[in-house]
Amino acid sequence: MKPLLLTNALIINEDLRYPADILIDKGRIQKIASLIPSRTEWQVIDVRGKWVIPGMIDDQVHFREPGLTHKGTIASESAAAVMGGITSFMEMPNVTPPTTTLQALREKFQRASHSSLANYSFYFGATNDNLDELKALTASQACGVKVFMGASTGNMLVDDEQILESIFANAPCLVATHCEHTPTIKHNEETWRARLGDAIPAGEHAAIRSVDACLTSSHQAVSLAKKHRTRLHVLHITTADELALFDAAPTLEALRQKTITTEACVHHLFFNYDDYEMLGHKLKCNPSVKSSFHQEALWRGVNEGIIDVIATDHAPHLLEEKQNDYFAAPSGLPLVQHALPALLDMSSRGIFTPEMVVRKTSHAVAERFQLKDRGYIREGYWADLVVIDPFSHQQIIREDVAYKCGWSPFEGRILSGGAVDMTLVNGHVIWNGRTIQQKYGLPLEFCR
């Protein structure tokens, strides 16, 4: 691969904006300077008038492989991800068979090495009966240990109190939790079913997967983490009430000192209860999208540093599945292709700054998961970069959707604030705004 020189970039990185050239060689950033004289043997790309930011690192996706590949594959969904400016992902264990053994974990990495266009890592799934496998896991074999403390997709609910104690006490790396209190949800489901049968309106999902269900479970996770001094990351926070459980980290230095962190997802930031009317069960996800009151609290949580990371929880389902009645319609939305543009759209509306978007989608993820040489635009780091045209807008139409499931909750919307013009993964231009180059990503490495 020839050295690649990006000239006339406006870099957004580490809360700064500055003009510079970027020289890339052997997959890494070799030099950043105000002017780097080019050589004839280099490839040169002029990105004048455009931003260059570190690629988004998505710490929560469901790419459905193995076993559910009619919905999505590592190949199809990683392609959609790089088209949307995501250069690395961490994938969840609730596939078929679930990633709850070391052998299944190794097999996933093997699959990704032959098909993923983005860099990758995978969670090890904790269950009620695989504690011995968990104890054999080493800190760098997985991005984290995933614990479903609330029933979600798959059959991985951990509801044994003694087992939860053991997981939090023995996990060799970060524990990531899905927090919803299953007994509360089951009670609410029975109440609504008695009133309405199976024809429950989509918006009632916000009440069934309630604030109390989230708060009860998140409180339990935080209590366990404090008791066992566990590195805890609570996924997809959706309520104002939960924010009181977490400390603010307004700077990256403060984030490095935290052992308990939390994440918000793009759809909970972008959509609210009012959007159920148009989207119906397309908006159904666990935990649920809630009212504008909670949405605006999440915005404040991001800006104040209570919410540390923004991710997607990308979870593709077929459109015909989403058209079922309430109890049969699966939960989850396809999001990776439009997550970063949606956040830039929010920045154009003054909700976040572009610098904050970069911090929460790149820097903070790298810090929290202790990634090696990724998440920043720095000399010596891997060249995972996204070129953004800040003056462009993007109309989302179904014909442009790259997911295997073939639809997006953003269809019909115009996203302003910047469009992905180019995505580089390990120094390769994987997406040039028109075509995908088939170069496979690398497994993420950790400094643990």
CSV table of N, CA and C in Angstrom, one decimal, residues 325-384:
chain,number,residue,atom,x,y,z
A,325,ASP,N,-48.2,-8.1,15.5
A,325,ASP,CA,-48.8,-7.5,16.7
A,325,ASP,C,-47.7,-7.3,17.7
A,326,TYR,N,-48.1,-6.6,18.8
A,326,TYR,CA,-47.1,-6.2,19.8
A,326,TYR,C,-46.2,-7.3,20.3
A,327,PHE,N,-46.8,-8.4,20.8
A,327,PHE,CA,-46.0,-9.4,21.5
A,327,PHE,C,-45.2,-10.2,20.5
A,328,ALA,N,-45.5,-10.2,19.2
A,328,ALA,CA,-44.8,-11.0,18.2
A,328,ALA,C,-43.7,-10.1,17.5
A,329,ALA,N,-43.9,-8.8,17.5
A,329,ALA,CA,-42.9,-7.9,16.9
A,329,ALA,C,-41.6,-7.9,17.7
A,330,PRO,N,-40.5,-8.2,17.1
A,330,PRO,CA,-39.2,-8.2,17.8
A,330,PRO,C,-38.7,-6.8,18.1
A,331,SER,N,-37.9,-6.7,19.1
A,331,SER,CA,-37.3,-5.4,19.6
A,331,SER,C,-35.9,-5.2,19.0
A,332,GLY,N,-35.7,-4.0,18.5
A,332,GLY,CA,-34.4,-3.7,17.9
A,332,GLY,C,-34.5,-2.9,16.6
A,333,LEU,N,-33.5,-2.1,16.3
A,333,LEU,CA,-33.5,-1.2,15.2
A,333,LEU,C,-32.2,-1.3,14.4
A,334,PRO,N,-32.2,-1.3,13.1
A,334,PRO,CA,-30.9,-1.2,12.4
A,334,PRO,C,-30.5,0.3,12.3
A,335,LEU,N,-29.2,0.5,12.7
A,335,LEU,CA,-28.8,1.9,13.0
A,335,LEU,C,-27.4,2.3,12.5
A,336,VAL,N,-26.5,1.4,12.3
A,336,VAL,CA,-25.1,1.7,12.1
A,336,VAL,C,-24.8,2.6,10.9
A,337,GLN,N,-25.6,2.5,9.9
A,337,GLN,CA,-25.3,3.3,8.7
A,337,GLN,C,-25.6,4.8,8.9
A,338,HIS,N,-26.5,5.1,9.8
A,338,HIS,CA,-27.0,6.5,9.9
A,338,HIS,C,-26.8,7.1,11.3
A,339,ALA,N,-26.1,6.3,12.2
A,339,ALA,CA,-25.9,6.8,13.6
A,339,ALA,C,-25.1,8.1,13.6
A,340,LEU,N,-23.9,8.1,13.0
A,340,LEU,CA,-23.1,9.3,13.0
A,340,LEU,C,-23.7,10.5,12.3
A,341,PRO,N,-24.3,10.3,11.1
A,341,PRO,CA,-25.0,11.4,10.5
A,341,PRO,C,-26.2,11.9,11.4
A,342,ALA,N,-26.8,11.0,12.1
A,342,ALA,CA,-27.9,11.5,13.0
A,342,ALA,C,-27.4,12.3,14.1
A,343,LEU,N,-26.2,11.9,14.7
A,343,LEU,CA,-25.6,12.7,15.7
A,343,LEU,C,-25.1,14.1,15.2
A,344,LEU,N,-24.6,14.1,14.0
A,344,LEU,CA,-24.2,15.4,13.4
A,344,LEU,C,-25.4,16.3,13.1
A,345,ASP,N,-26.5,15.6,12.7
A,345,ASP,CA,-27.8,16.4,12.6
A,345,ASP,C,-28.2,17.0,13.9
A,346,MET,N,-28.1,16.3,15.0
A,346,MET,CA,-28.4,16.8,16.3
A,346,MET,C,-27.4,18.0,16.7
A,347,SER,N,-26.2,17.8,16.2
A,347,SER,CA,-25.2,18.9,16.5
A,347,SER,C,-25.6,20.2,15.7
A,348,SER,N,-26.1,20.0,14.5
A,348,SER,CA,-26.6,21.1,13.7
A,348,SER,C,-27.7,21.9,14.3
A,349,ARG,N,-28.5,21.2,15.2
A,349,ARG,CA,-29.6,21.8,15.9
A,349,ARG,C,-29.2,22.3,17.3
A,350,GLY,N,-27.9,22.2,17.6
A,350,GLY,CA,-27.4,22.8,18.9
A,350,GLY,C,-27.5,21.9,20.1
A,351,ILE,N,-27.8,20.6,19.9
A,351,ILE,CA,-28.0,19.7,21.0
A,351,ILE,C,-26.6,19.3,21.5
A,352,PHE,N,-25.7,18.9,20.6
A,352,PHE,CA,-24.3,18.6,20.9
A,352,PHE,C,-23.4,19.4,20.0
A,353,THR,N,-22.2,19.5,20.4
A,353,THR,CA,-21.2,20.1,19.5
A,353,THR,C,-20.5,18.9,18.7
A,354,PRO,N,-20.0,19.1,17.5
A,354,PRO,CA,-19.3,18.1,16.8
A,354,PRO,C,-18.1,17.5,17.7
A,355,GLU,N,-17.5,18.4,18.5
A,355,GLU,CA,-16.4,17.9,19.4
A,355,GLU,C,-17.0,16.9,20.4
A,356,MET,N,-18.2,17.2,20.9
A,356,MET,CA,-18.8,16.3,21.9
A,356,MET,C,-19.1,14.9,21.2
A,357,VAL,N,-19.6,15.0,20.0
A,357,VAL,CA,-19.9,13.8,19.3
A,357,VAL,C,-18.7,12.9,19.1
A,358,VAL,N,-17.6,13.5,18.7
A,358,VAL,CA,-16.3,12.8,18.6
A,358,VAL,C,-15.9,12.2,19.9
A,359,ARG,N,-16.0,13.0,21.0
A,359,ARG,CA,-15.5,12.5,22.3
A,359,ARG,C,-16.3,11.3,22.7
A,360,LYS,N,-17.6,11.3,22.5
A,360,LYS,CA,-18.5,10.2,23.0
A,360,LYS,C,-18.5,9.0,22.1
A,361,THR,N,-18.2,9.2,20.9
A,361,THR,CA,-18.2,8.0,19.9
A,361,THR,C,-16.8,7.4,19.7
A,362,SER,N,-15.8,8.1,20.0
A,362,SER,CA,-14.4,7.6,19.7
A,362,SER,C,-13.5,7.6,21.0
A,363,HIS,N,-13.2,8.8,21.4
A,363,HIS,CA,-12.2,8.9,22.5
A,363,HIS,C,-12.7,8.2,23.8
A,364,ALA,N,-13.9,8.4,24.2
A,364,ALA,CA,-14.4,7.8,25.4
A,364,ALA,C,-14.5,6.3,25.3
A,365,VAL,N,-14.9,5.8,24.2
A,365,VAL,CA,-15.0,4.3,24.0
A,365,VAL,C,-13.6,3.7,24.1
A,366,ALA,N,-12.6,4.3,23.5
A,366,ALA,CA,-11.2,3.8,23.5
A,366,ALA,C,-10.7,3.8,25.0
A,367,GLU,N,-11.0,4.9,25.7
A,367,GLU,CA,-10.6,5.0,27.1
A,367,GLU,C,-11.3,3.9,28.0
A,368,ARG,N,-12.6,3.8,27.8
A,368,ARG,CA,-13.3,2.9,28.7
A,368,ARG,C,-13.0,1.5,28.5
A,369,PHE,N,-12.8,1.1,27.2
A,369,PHE,CA,-12.5,-0.3,26.9
A,369,PHE,C,-11.0,-0.6,26.9
A,370,GLN,N,-10.2,0.5,27.1
A,370,GLN,CA,-8.7,0.3,27.2
A,370,GLN,C,-8.1,-0.2,25.8
A,371,LEU,N,-8.6,0.4,24.7
A,371,LEU,CA,-8.2,0.0,23.4
A,371,LEU,C,-6.8,0.5,23.1
A,372,LYS,N,-6.0,-0.3,22.4
A,372,LYS,CA,-4.7,0.0,22.1
A,372,LYS,C,-4.6,0.8,20.7
A,373,ASP,N,-4.1,2.0,20.7
A,373,ASP,CA,-3.8,2.8,19.5
A,373,ASP,C,-5.0,3.1,18.6
A,374,ARG,N,-6.1,3.3,19.2
A,374,ARG,CA,-7.3,3.6,18.4
A,374,ARG,C,-8.1,4.7,19.2
A,375,GLY,N,-9.0,5.4,18.5
A,375,GLY,CA,-9.9,6.3,19.1
A,375,GLY,C,-9.5,7.7,19.1
A,376,TYR,N,-8.3,8.0,18.6
A,376,TYR,CA,-7.8,9.4,18.5
A,376,TYR,C,-7.1,9.6,17.2
A,377,ILE,N,-6.9,10.8,16.7
A,377,ILE,CA,-6.0,11.1,15.6
A,377,ILE,C,-4.7,11.6,16.2
A,378,ARG,N,-3.8,10.6,16.3
A,378,ARG,CA,-2.5,10.8,16.9
A,378,ARG,C,-1.4,10.1,16.1
A,379,GLU,N,-0.2,10.6,16.0
A,379,GLU,CA,0.9,10.0,15.4
A,379,GLU,C,1.2,8.6,16.0
A,380,GLY,N,1.3,7.6,15.2
A,380,GLY,CA,1.5,6.2,15.7
A,380,GLY,C,0.3,5.4,15.9
A,381,TYR,N,-0.9,6.1,15.9
A,381,TYR,CA,-2.2,5.4,16.0
A,381,TYR,C,-2.6,4.8,14.7
A,382,TRP,N,-3.5,3.8,14.7
A,382,TRP,CA,-4.1,3.3,13.5
A,382,TRP,C,-4.9,4.4,12.8
A,383,ALA,N,-4.8,4.4,11.5
A,383,ALA,CA,-5.5,5.4,10.7
A,383,ALA,C,-7.0,5.0,10.5
A,384,ASP,N,-7.8,5.1,11.5
A,384,ASP,CA,-9.2,4.9,11.4
A,384,ASP,C,-9.8,6.3,11.4
